[in-house]
PDB file of C-alpha atoms in Angstrom:
ATOM      1  CA  MET A   1      18.397  13.513  -0.419  1.00  0.00           C
ATOM      2  CA  ALA A   2      20.287  12.323   2.680  1.00  0.00           C
ATOM      3  CA  LYS A   3      21.750   8.842   2.739  1.00  0.00           C
ATOM      4  CA  PHE A   4      19.483   6.200   4.234  1.00  0.00           C
ATOM      5  CA  LYS A   5      20.693   4.949   7.620  1.00  0.00           C
ATOM      6  CA  LYS A   6      18.104   2.248   8.324  1.00  0.00           C
ATOM      7  CA  VAL A   7      16.059   0.066   5.964  1.00  0.00           C
ATOM      8  CA  ILE A   8      13.176  -2.320   6.683  1.00  0.00           C
ATOM      9  CA  LEU A   9      13.129  -5.550   4.672  1.00  0.00           C
ATOM     10  CA  PHE A  10       9.708  -7.152   4.194  1.00  0.00           C
ATOM     11  CA  TYR A  11       9.886 -10.743   2.973  1.00  0.00           C
ATOM     12  CA  ASN A  12       7.928 -13.985   2.688  1.00  0.00           C
ATOM     13  CA  SER A  13       9.698 -16.761   4.592  1.00  0.00           C
ATOM     14  CA  LYS A  14       7.714 -19.496   2.828  1.00  0.00           C
ATOM     15  CA  ARG A  15       9.324 -18.878  -0.565  1.00  0.00           C
ATOM     16  CA  ARG A  16      12.872 -20.110  -1.102  1.00  0.00           C
ATOM     17  CA  SER A  17      13.558 -17.569  -3.859  1.00  0.00           C
ATOM     18  CA  THR A  18      12.448 -14.771  -1.551  1.00  0.00           C
ATOM     19  CA  ARG A  19      14.648 -15.984   1.307  1.00  0.00           C
ATOM     20  CA  LEU A  20      17.672 -16.120  -0.969  1.00  0.00           C
ATOM     21  CA  THR A  21      17.029 -12.650  -2.417  1.00  0.00           C
ATOM     22  CA  THR A  22      16.438 -11.224   1.064  1.00  0.00           C
ATOM     23  CA  LYS A  23      19.749 -12.644   2.273  1.00  0.00           C
ATOM     24  CA  SER A  24      21.556 -11.153  -0.722  1.00  0.00           C
ATOM     25  CA  VAL A  25      19.969  -7.708  -0.302  1.00  0.00           C
ATOM     26  CA  GLU A  26      20.628  -7.706   3.443  1.00  0.00           C
ATOM     27  CA  LYS A  27      24.279  -8.607   2.894  1.00  0.00           C
ATOM     28  CA  LEU A  28      24.745  -5.800   0.384  1.00  0.00           C
ATOM     29  CA  LEU A  29      23.094  -3.203   2.651  1.00  0.00           C
ATOM     30  CA  LEU A  30      25.129  -4.262   5.669  1.00  0.00           C
ATOM     31  CA  SER A  31      28.304  -3.947   3.596  1.00  0.00           C
ATOM     32  CA  LYS A  32      27.309  -0.319   2.998  1.00  0.00           C
ATOM     33  CA  LYS A  33      26.924   0.256   6.768  1.00  0.00           C
ATOM     34  CA  ILE A  34      23.123   0.428   6.527  1.00  0.00           C
ATOM     35  CA  GLU A  35      21.151  -0.802   9.550  1.00  0.00           C
ATOM     36  CA  VAL A  36      18.643  -3.502   8.541  1.00  0.00           C
ATOM     37  CA  GLU A  37      15.453  -4.671  10.262  1.00  0.00           C
ATOM     38  CA  LYS A  38      13.537  -7.616   8.801  1.00  0.00           C
ATOM     39  CA  ILE A  39       9.782  -8.170   8.982  1.00  0.00           C
ATOM     40  CA  CYS A  40       8.243 -11.439   7.788  1.00  0.00           C
ATOM     41  CA  VAL A  41       4.815 -11.042   6.169  1.00  0.00           C
ATOM     42  CA  ASN A  42       3.818 -14.444   7.583  1.00  0.00           C
ATOM     43  CA  ASP A  43       3.919 -12.974  11.097  1.00  0.00           C
ATOM     44  CA  SER A  44       0.880 -11.076  12.353  1.00  0.00           C
ATOM     45  CA  LEU A  45       2.940  -9.016  14.794  1.00  0.00           C
ATOM     46  CA  LYS A  46       2.467  -5.265  14.473  1.00  0.00           C
ATOM     47  CA  ARG A  47       4.943  -2.889  16.031  1.00  0.00           C
ATOM     48  CA  LYS A  48       6.114   0.661  15.742  1.00  0.00           C
ATOM     49  CA  ILE A  49       9.092   1.091  13.480  1.00  0.00           C
ATOM     50  CA  LYS A  50      11.510   3.826  12.543  1.00  0.00           C
ATOM     51  CA  ALA A  51      13.400   3.729   9.263  1.00  0.00           C
ATOM     52  CA  ASN A  52      14.330   5.834   6.244  1.00  0.00           C
ATOM     53  CA  ALA A  53      13.060   3.386   3.624  1.00  0.00           C
ATOM     54  CA  ALA A  54      11.645  -0.085   3.091  1.00  0.00           C
ATOM     55  CA  ILE A  55      12.220  -2.873   0.599  1.00  0.00           C
ATOM     56  CA  ALA A  56       9.468  -5.413  -0.098  1.00  0.00           C
ATOM     57  CA  ILE A  57      10.948  -8.618  -1.497  1.00  0.00           C
ATOM     58  CA  GLY A  58       8.505 -11.062  -3.045  1.00  0.00           C
ATOM     59  CA  GLY A  59       5.346 -10.891  -5.101  1.00  0.00           C
ATOM     60  CA  ASP A  60       2.670  -8.198  -5.095  1.00  0.00           C
ATOM     61  CA  GLY A  61       1.260  -9.597  -1.842  1.00  0.00           C
ATOM     62  CA  THR A  62       4.443  -8.643  -0.019  1.00  0.00           C
ATOM     63  CA  VAL A  63       4.254  -5.077  -1.344  1.00  0.00           C
ATOM     64  CA  LEU A  64       0.580  -4.853  -0.325  1.00  0.00           C
ATOM     65  CA  PHE A  65       1.418  -6.043   3.192  1.00  0.00           C
ATOM     66  CA  ALA A  66       4.241  -3.506   3.459  1.00  0.00           C
ATOM     67  CA  ALA A  67       2.055  -0.674   2.158  1.00  0.00           C
ATOM     68  CA  ARG A  68      -0.686  -1.247   4.736  1.00  0.00           C
ATOM     69  CA  PHE A  69       1.923  -1.748   7.467  1.00  0.00           C
ATOM     70  CA  LEU A  70       3.671   1.525   6.659  1.00  0.00           C
ATOM     71  CA  VAL A  71       0.776   3.776   5.627  1.00  0.00           C
ATOM     72  CA  GLY A  72       0.992   7.012   7.562  1.00  0.00           C
ATOM     73  CA  ASN A  73       4.720   6.536   8.326  1.00  0.00           C
ATOM     74  CA  ILE A  74       6.008   8.418   5.233  1.00  0.00           C
ATOM     75  CA  ILE A  75       8.515   5.634   4.563  1.00  0.00           C
ATOM     76  CA  PRO A  76       9.118   5.027   0.819  1.00  0.00           C
ATOM     77  CA  ILE A  77       8.947   1.435  -0.445  1.00  0.00           C
ATOM     78  CA  LEU A  78      11.010  -0.274  -3.128  1.00  0.00           C
ATOM     79  CA  GLY A  79       9.495  -3.471  -4.478  1.00  0.00           C
ATOM     80  CA  ILE A  80      11.870  -6.223  -5.608  1.00  0.00           C
ATOM     81  CA  ASN A  81      10.053  -8.923  -7.565  1.00  0.00           C
ATOM     82  CA  ALA A  82      10.859 -12.384  -6.241  1.00  0.00           C
ATOM     83  CA  GLY A  83       7.378 -13.750  -6.832  1.00  0.00           C
ATOM     84  CA  GLY A  84       5.006 -13.967  -9.775  1.00  0.00           C
ATOM     85  CA  LEU A  85       3.951 -11.158 -12.099  1.00  0.00           C
ATOM     86  CA  GLY A  86       5.202  -8.396  -9.829  1.00  0.00           C
ATOM     87  CA  PHE A  87       3.167  -5.421 -11.119  1.00  0.00           C
ATOM     88  CA  LEU A  88       4.005  -3.496  -7.930  1.00  0.00           C
ATOM     89  CA  SER A  89       7.732  -4.113  -8.070  1.00  0.00           C
ATOM     90  CA  GLY A  90      10.163  -1.451  -9.233  1.00  0.00           C
ATOM     91  CA  ILE A  91      13.026  -3.784 -10.101  1.00  0.00           C
ATOM     92  CA  GLU A  92      13.989  -7.433 -10.514  1.00  0.00           C
ATOM     93  CA  PRO A  93      16.397  -9.117  -8.030  1.00  0.00           C
ATOM     94  CA  LYS A  94      19.342  -9.128 -10.435  1.00  0.00           C
ATOM     95  CA  GLU A  95      18.962  -5.346 -10.890  1.00  0.00           C
ATOM     96  CA  PHE A  96      19.281  -4.360  -7.226  1.00  0.00           C
ATOM     97  CA  LYS A  97      23.077  -4.316  -7.179  1.00  0.00           C
ATOM     98  CA  SER A  98      23.203  -1.766  -9.998  1.00  0.00           C
ATOM     99  CA  PHE A  99      20.571   0.445  -8.329  1.00  0.00           C
ATOM    100  CA  ALA A 100      21.818  -0.004  -4.752  1.00  0.00           C
ATOM    101  CA  GLU A 101      23.791   3.262  -4.589  1.00  0.00           C
ATOM    102  CA  ASP A 102      20.877   5.273  -5.981  1.00  0.00           C
ATOM    103  CA  PHE A 103      18.552   3.590  -3.463  1.00  0.00           C
ATOM    104  CA  ILE A 104      20.824   4.108  -0.459  1.00  0.00           C
ATOM    105  CA  ASN A 105      21.406   7.757  -1.334  1.00  0.00           C
ATOM    106  CA  GLY A 106      17.734   8.518  -1.907  1.00  0.00           C
ATOM    107  CA  ARG A 107      18.093   9.126  -5.620  1.00  0.00           C
ATOM    108  CA  LEU A 108      15.349   6.803  -6.866  1.00  0.00           C
ATOM    109  CA  LYS A 109      12.197   8.398  -8.246  1.00  0.00           C
ATOM    110  CA  ARG A 110       9.272   8.657  -5.828  1.00  0.00           C
ATOM    111  CA  GLU A 111       5.704   7.912  -6.900  1.00  0.00           C
ATOM    112  CA  LYS A 112       2.745   8.693  -4.642  1.00  0.00           C
ATOM    113  CA  ARG A 113      -0.050   6.122  -4.626  1.00  0.00           C
ATOM    114  CA  ASN A 114      -3.584   6.612  -3.353  1.00  0.00           C
ATOM    115  CA  LEU A 115      -5.301   3.993  -1.214  1.00  0.00           C
ATOM    116  CA  LEU A 116      -8.899   3.112  -0.501  1.00  0.00           C
ATOM    117  CA  GLY A 117     -10.292   3.841   2.939  1.00  0.00           C
ATOM    118  CA  VAL A 118     -12.932   1.230   3.793  1.00  0.00           C
ATOM    119  CA  LYS A 119     -15.381   1.055   6.691  1.00  0.00           C
ATOM    120  CA  VAL A 120     -18.553  -0.916   7.457  1.00  0.00           C
ATOM    121  CA  LEU A 121     -21.676   0.455   9.136  1.00  0.00           C
ATOM    122  CA  ARG A 122     -24.136  -1.875  10.877  1.00  0.00           C
ATOM    123  CA  ASN A 123     -27.333  -0.262  12.100  1.00  0.00           C
ATOM    124  CA  LYS A 124     -25.630   3.083  11.326  1.00  0.00           C
ATOM    125  CA  LYS A 125     -22.766   2.275  13.714  1.00  0.00           C
ATOM    126  CA  LYS A 126     -19.190   1.657  12.596  1.00  0.00           C
ATOM    127  CA  VAL A 127     -18.112  -1.967  13.075  1.00  0.00           C
ATOM    128  CA  PHE A 128     -15.063  -2.085  10.786  1.00  0.00           C
ATOM    129  CA  GLY A 129     -12.456   0.420   9.668  1.00  0.00           C
ATOM    130  CA  PRO A 130     -11.631   2.769   8.233  1.00  0.00           C
ATOM    131  CA  PHE A 131      -8.803   0.543   7.001  1.00  0.00           C
ATOM    132  CA  PRO A 132      -6.514   1.150   4.005  1.00  0.00           C
ATOM    133  CA  ALA A 133      -6.219  -0.942   0.837  1.00  0.00           C
ATOM    134  CA  LEU A 134      -3.703  -0.259  -1.908  1.00  0.00           C
ATOM    135  CA  ASN A 135      -5.194  -2.599  -4.515  1.00  0.00           C
ATOM    136  CA  ASP A 136      -8.850  -3.264  -3.906  1.00  0.00           C
ATOM    137  CA  CYS A 137     -11.876  -3.906  -1.763  1.00  0.00           C
ATOM    138  CA  VAL A 138     -13.819  -7.045  -2.741  1.00  0.00           C
ATOM    139  CA  VAL A 139     -17.276  -8.128  -1.581  1.00  0.00           C
ATOM    140  CA  ARG A 140     -18.101 -11.730  -2.439  1.00  0.00           C
ATOM    141  CA  THR A 141     -18.943 -15.166  -1.045  1.00  0.00           C
ATOM    142  CA  SER A 142     -16.610 -18.095  -0.606  1.00  0.00           C
ATOM    143  CA  GLU A 143     -19.172 -20.196  -2.492  1.00  0.00           C
ATOM    144  CA  ALA A 144     -20.431 -19.991  -6.064  1.00  0.00           C
ATOM    145  CA  ARG A 145     -23.664 -18.280  -4.954  1.00  0.00           C
ATOM    146  CA  ALA A 146     -25.092 -15.045  -6.295  1.00  0.00           C
ATOM    147  CA  PHE A 147     -26.394 -12.269  -4.045  1.00  0.00           C
ATOM    148  CA  SER A 148     -27.731  -8.725  -4.328  1.00  0.00           C
ATOM    149  CA  ILE A 149     -25.829  -5.570  -3.531  1.00  0.00           C
ATOM    150  CA  GLU A 150     -26.900  -1.979  -4.042  1.00  0.00           C
ATOM    151  CA  ALA A 151     -24.329   0.590  -5.148  1.00  0.00           C
ATOM    152  CA  ASN A 152     -24.486   4.362  -4.773  1.00  0.00           C
ATOM    153  CA  TYR A 153     -22.043   7.121  -5.614  1.00  0.00           C
ATOM    154  CA  ASP A 154     -21.956  10.388  -3.678  1.00  0.00           C
ATOM    155  CA  GLY A 155     -25.262   9.368  -2.106  1.00  0.00           C
ATOM    156  CA  GLU A 156     -27.002   8.867  -5.459  1.00  0.00           C
ATOM    157  CA  PHE A 157     -28.343   5.438  -6.388  1.00  0.00           C
ATOM    158  CA  LEU A 158     -26.156   3.884  -9.079  1.00  0.00           C
ATOM    159  CA  THR A 159     -27.465   0.360  -9.636  1.00  0.00           C
ATOM    160  CA  GLU A 160     -28.287  -2.964  -8.034  1.00  0.00           C
ATOM    161  CA  TYR A 161     -25.980  -5.853  -8.804  1.00  0.00           C
ATOM    162  CA  PHE A 162     -27.015  -9.492  -8.648  1.00  0.00           C
ATOM    163  CA  GLY A 163     -24.061 -11.770  -9.135  1.00  0.00           C
ATOM    164  CA  ASP A 164     -20.971 -13.126  -7.421  1.00  0.00           C
ATOM    165  CA  GLY A 165     -19.954  -9.779  -5.927  1.00  0.00           C
ATOM    166  CA  VAL A 166     -18.188  -6.506  -6.723  1.00  0.00           C
ATOM    167  CA  ILE A 167     -14.646  -5.130  -6.777  1.00  0.00           C
ATOM    168  CA  VAL A 168     -13.725  -1.540  -6.005  1.00  0.00           C
ATOM    169  CA  SER A 169     -10.167  -0.958  -7.177  1.00  0.00           C
ATOM    170  CA  THR A 170      -7.570   1.789  -7.157  1.00  0.00           C
ATOM    171  CA  PRO A 171      -5.577   2.446 -10.341  1.00  0.00           C
ATOM    172  CA  THR A 172      -2.733   0.507  -8.681  1.00  0.00           C
ATOM    173  CA  GLY A 173      -5.074  -2.461  -8.297  1.00  0.00           C
ATOM    174  CA  SER A 174      -6.420  -2.250 -11.839  1.00  0.00           C
ATOM    175  CA  THR A 175      -3.974  -4.995 -12.880  1.00  0.00           C
ATOM    176  CA  ALA A 176      -5.116  -7.340 -10.098  1.00  0.00           C
ATOM    177  CA  TYR A 177      -8.559  -8.913  -9.518  1.00  0.00           C
ATOM    178  CA  SER A 178     -10.277  -6.073 -11.366  1.00  0.00           C
ATOM    179  CA  LEU A 179      -8.400  -6.991 -14.538  1.00  0.00           C
ATOM    180  CA  ALA A 180      -9.590 -10.599 -14.247  1.00  0.00           C
ATOM    181  CA  ALA A 181     -13.160  -9.256 -13.983  1.00  0.00           C
ATOM    182  CA  SER A 182     -12.713  -7.411 -17.318  1.00  0.00           C
ATOM    183  CA  GLY A 183     -12.020  -4.058 -15.687  1.00  0.00           C
ATOM    184  CA  PRO A 184      -9.922  -1.405 -17.449  1.00  0.00           C
ATOM    185  CA  ILE A 185      -6.207  -0.905 -16.833  1.00  0.00           C
ATOM    186  CA  ALA A 186      -5.408   2.511 -15.345  1.00  0.00           C
ATOM    187  CA  LEU A 187      -2.065   4.217 -14.796  1.00  0.00           C
ATOM    188  CA  PRO A 188      -1.287   4.508 -11.052  1.00  0.00           C
ATOM    189  CA  GLY A 189      -1.285   8.312 -10.887  1.00  0.00           C
ATOM    190  CA  LEU A 190      -4.959   8.720 -11.791  1.00  0.00           C
ATOM    191  CA  ASN A 191      -7.445   9.802  -9.095  1.00  0.00           C
ATOM    192  CA  ILE A 192     -10.168   7.264  -9.807  1.00  0.00           C
ATOM    193  CA  PHE A 193     -12.072   4.264  -8.479  1.00  0.00           C
ATOM    194  CA  ILE A 194     -12.846   1.314 -10.740  1.00  0.00           C
ATOM    195  CA  LEU A 195     -16.106  -0.422  -9.788  1.00  0.00           C
ATOM    196  CA  SER A 196     -16.347  -3.867 -11.387  1.00  0.00           C
ATOM    197  CA  PRO A 197     -19.120  -6.440 -10.941  1.00  0.00           C
ATOM    198  CA  ILE A 198     -18.064 -10.075 -10.587  1.00  0.00           C
ATOM    199  CA  CYS A 199     -20.023 -12.358 -12.959  1.00  0.00           C
ATOM    200  CA  PRO A 200     -23.181 -10.173 -13.003  1.00  0.00           C
ATOM    201  CA  HIS A 201     -26.461 -11.810 -14.018  1.00  0.00           C
ATOM    202  CA  THR A 202     -27.405  -8.677 -15.965  1.00  0.00           C
ATOM    203  CA  LEU A 203     -25.294  -8.553 -19.110  1.00  0.00           C
ATOM    204  CA  SER A 204     -25.508  -4.759 -19.396  1.00  0.00           C
ATOM    205  CA  HIS A 205     -23.605  -4.333 -16.115  1.00  0.00           C
ATOM    206  CA  ARG A 206     -20.048  -3.354 -16.929  1.00  0.00           C
ATOM    207  CA  PRO A 207     -17.120  -1.846 -14.976  1.00  0.00           C
ATOM    208  CA  ILE A 208     -17.413   1.879 -14.372  1.00  0.00           C
ATOM    209  CA  VAL A 209     -14.728   4.487 -13.624  1.00  0.00           C
ATOM    210  CA  LEU A 210     -15.575   7.049 -10.924  1.00  0.00           C
ATOM    211  CA  SER A 211     -13.755  10.067  -9.512  1.00  0.00           C
ATOM    212  CA  PHE A 212     -11.817   9.612  -6.271  1.00  0.00           C
ATOM    213  CA  ASP A 213     -13.248  12.801  -4.745  1.00  0.00           C
ATOM    214  CA  LYS A 214     -16.609  11.204  -3.849  1.00  0.00           C
ATOM    215  CA  LYS A 215     -17.648   8.154  -1.817  1.00  0.00           C
ATOM    216  CA  ILE A 216     -18.908   4.780  -3.021  1.00  0.00           C
ATOM    217  CA  GLY A 217     -21.544   3.064  -0.899  1.00  0.00           C
ATOM    218  CA  LEU A 218     -22.342  -0.646  -1.130  1.00  0.00           C
ATOM    219  CA  THR A 219     -25.271  -2.156   0.788  1.00  0.00           C
ATOM    220  CA  LEU A 220     -26.121  -5.847   1.090  1.00  0.00           C
ATOM    221  CA  ILE A 221     -29.829  -6.205   0.464  1.00  0.00           C
ATOM    222  CA  GLY A 222     -32.069  -9.112   1.468  1.00  0.00           C
ATOM    223  CA  LYS A 223     -34.046  -9.516  -1.747  1.00  0.00           C
ATOM    224  CA  HIS A 224     -32.481 -12.970  -2.101  1.00  0.00           C
ATOM    225  CA  ARG A 225     -32.160 -14.178   1.474  1.00  0.00           C
ATOM    226  CA  GLN A 226     -29.107 -16.341   1.712  1.00  0.00           C
ATOM    227  CA  SER A 227     -27.497 -18.501   4.355  1.00  0.00           C
ATOM    228  CA  HIS A 228     -24.026 -18.388   2.828  1.00  0.00           C
ATOM    229  CA  ILE A 229     -21.347 -16.065   4.188  1.00  0.00           C
ATOM    230  CA  ILE A 230     -20.618 -12.813   2.386  1.00  0.00           C
ATOM    231  CA  ALA A 231     -17.252 -11.288   3.201  1.00  0.00           C
ATOM    232  CA  LEU A 232     -15.357  -8.076   2.641  1.00  0.00           C
ATOM    233  CA  CYS A 233     -11.697  -8.538   1.678  1.00  0.00           C
ATOM    234  CA  LEU A 234      -9.011  -5.863   1.454  1.00  0.00           C
ATOM    235  CA  ASP A 235      -6.029  -6.528  -0.813  1.00  0.00           C
ATOM    236  CA  GLY A 236      -6.754 -10.259  -0.592  1.00  0.00           C
ATOM    237  CA  GLN A 237      -5.376 -10.236   2.973  1.00  0.00           C
ATOM    238  CA  GLU A 238      -7.792  -8.626   5.442  1.00  0.00           C
ATOM    239  CA  ASN A 239     -11.267 -10.186   5.791  1.00  0.00           C
ATOM    240  CA  PHE A 240     -14.506  -9.235   7.542  1.00  0.00           C
ATOM    241  CA  ASN A 241     -17.824 -11.142   7.479  1.00  0.00           C
ATOM    242  CA  LEU A 242     -20.874  -9.061   6.549  1.00  0.00           C
ATOM    243  CA  ASN A 243     -24.573  -9.153   7.443  1.00  0.00           C
ATOM    244  CA  ILE A 244     -27.609  -8.262   5.355  1.00  0.00           C
ATOM    245  CA  ASP A 245     -28.181  -4.465   5.430  1.00  0.00           C
ATOM    246  CA  ASP A 246     -24.534  -3.723   6.248  1.00  0.00           C
ATOM    247  CA  GLU A 247     -23.302  -0.625   4.434  1.00  0.00           C
ATOM    248  CA  ILE A 248     -19.732  -0.454   3.105  1.00  0.00           C
ATOM    249  CA  ILE A 249     -18.324   3.051   2.637  1.00  0.00           C
ATOM    250  CA  ILE A 250     -15.312   3.366   0.325  1.00  0.00           C
ATOM    251  CA  GLU A 251     -13.423   6.609  -0.153  1.00  0.00           C
ATOM    252  CA  LYS A 252      -9.945   7.979  -0.710  1.00  0.00           C
ATOM    253  CA  TYR A 253      -7.793   7.128   2.305  1.00  0.00           C
ATOM    254  CA  SER A 254      -6.411  10.014   4.336  1.00  0.00           C
ATOM    255  CA  SER A 255      -2.765   9.038   3.692  1.00  0.00           C
ATOM    256  CA  GLN A 256      -0.785   7.989   0.628  1.00  0.00           C
ATOM    257  CA  ILE A 257       2.187   5.689   0.243  1.00  0.00           C
ATOM    258  CA  CYS A 258       5.363   6.369  -1.713  1.00  0.00           C
ATOM    259  CA  MET A 259       6.813   3.796  -4.103  1.00  0.00           C
ATOM    260  CA  LEU A 260      10.429   3.955  -5.268  1.00  0.00           C
ATOM    261  CA  VAL A 261      11.312   3.209  -8.891  1.00  0.00           C
ATOM    262  CA  PRO A 262      14.359   3.814 -11.130  1.00  0.00           C
ATOM    263  CA  ASP A 263      14.511   7.158 -12.914  1.00  0.00           C
ATOM    264  CA  LYS A 264      13.636   5.669 -16.327  1.00  0.00           C
ATOM    265  CA  PHE A 265      10.953   3.324 -14.996  1.00  0.00           C
ATOM    266  CA  SER A 266       7.983   2.991 -17.369  1.00  0.00           C
ATOM    267  CA  HIS A 267       4.561   1.647 -16.411  1.00  0.00           C
ATOM    268  CA  LEU A 268       3.810   1.041 -20.078  1.00  0.00           C
ATOM    269  CA  LYS A 269       6.935  -1.098 -20.371  1.00  0.00           C
ATOM    270  CA  VAL A 270       5.795  -3.113 -17.345  1.00  0.00           C
ATOM    271  CA  LEU A 271       2.407  -3.730 -18.978  1.00  0.00           C
ATOM    272  CA  ARG A 272       4.020  -4.824 -22.233  1.00  0.00           C
ATOM    273  CA  LYS A 273       6.335  -7.198 -20.404  1.00  0.00           C
ATOM    274  CA  LYS A 274       3.924  -8.673 -17.854  1.00  0.00           C
ATOM    275  CA  LEU A 275       0.952  -9.017 -20.216  1.00  0.00           C
ATOM    276  CA  ASN A 276       2.955 -10.116 -23.264  1.00  0.00           C
ATOM    277  CA  TRP A 277       1.686  -7.302 -25.440  1.00  0.00           C
ATOM    278  CA  GLY A 278       3.001  -6.943 -28.993  1.00  0.00           C
ATOM    279  CA  LYS A 279       6.555  -5.773 -29.518  1.00  0.00           C
ATOM    280  CA  ARG A 280       7.706  -3.136 -31.986  1.00  0.00           C
TER     281      ARG A 280
END
């Protein structure tokens, strides 16, 4: 691979640890004659960019922002964890110096990740999307109020949920909200959806794993007419208010993103570390 000439740094300006790590990474890259452009995730500004690679410095939210920002640009992303759990990060801040040469020279391993493509139909007309989500698509209220939602898969009726909402997750997002809703953990390379109800009132409703080659449809139904707001949320960052009878179509997004990780990176090791699983 050719040496990277320009790198985009995504960072969260509200976190002191992130600001310090960003400054350190920027200094190292500039010392290697690499052009650096910085984008703060707290800014809503969208613009066209050109670069060879990107580094997302912060928690998983920073990586999610960078992924949606860059989708379709074929720019690989390295996540540096300067936040919380950091499931989406390839390395820790103290490790970057030792991996810097491999990163700059394009020698880090590349992992393709699928995204959800989400759109909303109202009276059969598109009113939202299709927009990408790397982790998940969540339909729920901001209040502790149950509502009804009908789910179908490939046009076939699946079930009707009555509860606090539903989560449709990618394998990448299986360690996020879906995990908190008792969904299964899936390795990122799998081509699957995970459909998880949130606090369902029917105890037999459990998360289900579905193939990525078909579409999931979710429809808000008015069996329990409610005055509270029901919203669609992508990756915990993009929100859209829904109406009764709106149909949400979720499918595999047309583009993928590429994550950079060290050659000996292990997803199983990350799970053991982040979830405090037993040690040998």
